[in-house]
Amino acid sequence: MSHWTWDYNTDDSAHITGGLPPGVIAEVERIATELSALGRDAEAVGRPTGRTGGLREFDILGGRGFINFLAVPRHECVYVCGITWYE
């Protein structure tokens, strides 16, 4: 089992989640929990494909939006950096 955690990539999570419907925030947090359970393998999830590391992008809610995240092995943490939601 992974000891990784997840967090928003800012001290003020409202900066990333502000104005989003509660269901979208819940889905993002669910996905972040799943990504952290992957541990180091989270570095290869989503786009860009064919390489690991760096800022990653992952679709949410059937392509109605996406999250940007960083998987940082040194911190054993997945950081949610941004959420794009198409209303």
mmCIF file of C-alpha atoms in Angstrom:
data_model
loop_
_atom_site.group_PDB
_atom_site.id
_atom_site.type_symbol
_atom_site.label_atom_id
_atom_site.label_comp_id
_atom_site.label_asym_id
_atom_site.label_seq_id
_atom_site.Cartn_x
_atom_site.Cartn_y
_atom_site.Cartn_z
ATOM 1 C CA MET A 1 0.000 0.000 0.000
ATOM 2 C CA SER A 2 1.212 3.479 -0.861
ATOM 3 C CA HIS A 3 2.042 6.010 1.832
ATOM 4 C CA TRP A 4 1.514 8.831 -0.642
ATOM 5 C CA THR A 5 -0.933 11.641 0.028
ATOM 6 C CA TRP A 6 -2.438 14.379 -2.097
ATOM 7 C CA ASP A 7 -2.929 18.110 -1.627
ATOM 8 C CA TYR A 8 -3.767 21.250 -3.556
ATOM 9 C CA ASN A 9 -0.680 23.002 -4.894
ATOM 10 C CA THR A 10 -1.428 26.160 -2.927
ATOM 11 C CA ASP A 11 -2.083 27.150 0.661
ATOM 12 C CA ASP A 12 -5.495 28.463 -0.411
ATOM 13 C CA SER A 13 -7.459 25.616 -2.038
ATOM 14 C CA ALA A 14 -10.223 28.101 -2.914
ATOM 15 C CA HIS A 15 -7.811 29.521 -5.484
ATOM 16 C CA ILE A 16 -8.124 26.231 -7.397
ATOM 17 C CA THR A 17 -11.675 25.151 -6.482
ATOM 18 C CA GLY A 18 -13.407 28.529 -6.273
ATOM 19 C CA GLY A 19 -16.689 28.671 -8.167
ATOM 20 C CA LEU A 20 -16.779 24.964 -9.017
ATOM 21 C CA PRO A 21 -19.874 22.875 -8.246
ATOM 22 C CA PRO A 22 -19.498 20.682 -5.137
ATOM 23 C CA GLY A 23 -19.860 17.519 -7.241
ATOM 24 C CA VAL A 24 -16.879 18.511 -9.392
ATOM 25 C CA ILE A 25 -14.742 19.170 -6.315
ATOM 26 C CA ALA A 26 -15.763 15.800 -4.858
ATOM 27 C CA GLU A 27 -14.802 14.037 -8.097
ATOM 28 C CA VAL A 28 -11.432 15.812 -8.240
ATOM 29 C CA GLU A 29 -10.703 14.822 -4.646
ATOM 30 C CA ARG A 30 -11.747 11.226 -5.371
ATOM 31 C CA ILE A 31 -9.398 11.074 -8.358
ATOM 32 C CA ALA A 32 -6.581 12.673 -6.336
ATOM 33 C CA THR A 33 -7.063 9.965 -3.689
ATOM 34 C CA GLU A 34 -6.844 7.279 -6.386
ATOM 35 C CA LEU A 35 -3.735 8.879 -7.886
ATOM 36 C CA SER A 36 -2.030 8.994 -4.498
ATOM 37 C CA ALA A 37 -2.842 5.297 -4.012
ATOM 38 C CA LEU A 38 -0.833 4.615 -7.180
ATOM 39 C CA GLY A 39 2.237 6.160 -5.576
ATOM 40 C CA ARG A 40 5.143 6.612 -7.967
ATOM 41 C CA ASP A 41 3.073 5.152 -10.837
ATOM 42 C CA ALA A 42 0.979 8.348 -10.803
ATOM 43 C CA GLU A 43 3.868 9.955 -12.734
ATOM 44 C CA ALA A 44 2.694 8.094 -15.863
ATOM 45 C CA VAL A 45 -1.086 8.667 -15.605
ATOM 46 C CA GLY A 46 -2.877 10.906 -18.093
ATOM 47 C CA ARG A 47 -1.313 13.166 -20.673
ATOM 48 C CA PRO A 48 1.271 13.589 -22.040
ATOM 49 C CA THR A 49 1.573 9.973 -23.049
ATOM 50 C CA GLY A 50 4.868 8.298 -23.766
ATOM 51 C CA ARG A 51 6.809 9.937 -20.929
ATOM 52 C CA THR A 52 6.650 10.205 -17.177
ATOM 53 C CA GLY A 53 6.905 13.077 -14.740
ATOM 54 C CA GLY A 54 6.154 16.733 -15.114
ATOM 55 C CA LEU A 55 2.767 18.395 -15.136
ATOM 56 C CA ARG A 56 0.134 15.804 -16.028
ATOM 57 C CA GLU A 57 -3.426 16.219 -17.305
ATOM 58 C CA PHE A 58 -6.337 13.868 -16.574
ATOM 59 C CA ASP A 59 -9.938 14.071 -17.844
ATOM 60 C CA ILE A 60 -12.769 14.247 -15.322
ATOM 61 C CA LEU A 61 -16.467 13.470 -15.543
ATOM 62 C CA GLY A 62 -16.469 12.038 -19.052
ATOM 63 C CA GLY A 63 -14.378 14.780 -20.642
ATOM 64 C CA ARG A 64 -16.373 17.677 -19.197
ATOM 65 C CA GLY A 65 -13.155 18.989 -17.690
ATOM 66 C CA PHE A 66 -9.680 18.014 -16.603
ATOM 67 C CA ILE A 67 -7.237 18.356 -13.750
ATOM 68 C CA ASN A 68 -3.561 19.247 -13.886
ATOM 69 C CA PHE A 69 -1.405 17.556 -11.292
ATOM 70 C CA LEU A 70 2.173 16.821 -10.318
ATOM 71 C CA ALA A 71 3.271 13.533 -8.780
ATOM 72 C CA VAL A 72 6.352 14.326 -6.691
ATOM 73 C CA PRO A 73 8.199 11.188 -5.510
ATOM 74 C CA ARG A 74 10.488 13.154 -3.189
ATOM 75 C CA HIS A 75 7.433 14.375 -1.236
ATOM 76 C CA GLU A 76 5.401 11.197 -1.792
ATOM 77 C CA CYS A 77 2.539 13.483 -2.755
ATOM 78 C CA VAL A 78 0.251 14.233 -5.686
ATOM 79 C CA TYR A 79 -0.384 17.968 -6.007
ATOM 80 C CA VAL A 80 -3.533 19.172 -7.771
ATOM 81 C CA CYS A 81 -2.370 22.283 -9.627
ATOM 82 C CA GLY A 82 -5.461 23.270 -11.576
ATOM 83 C CA ILE A 83 -8.995 22.304 -12.513
ATOM 84 C CA THR A 84 -10.639 23.206 -15.816
ATOM 85 C CA TRP A 85 -14.394 22.708 -15.956
ATOM 86 C CA TYR A 86 -16.548 23.177 -19.060
ATOM 87 C CA GLU A 87 -20.047 24.064 -17.857
#
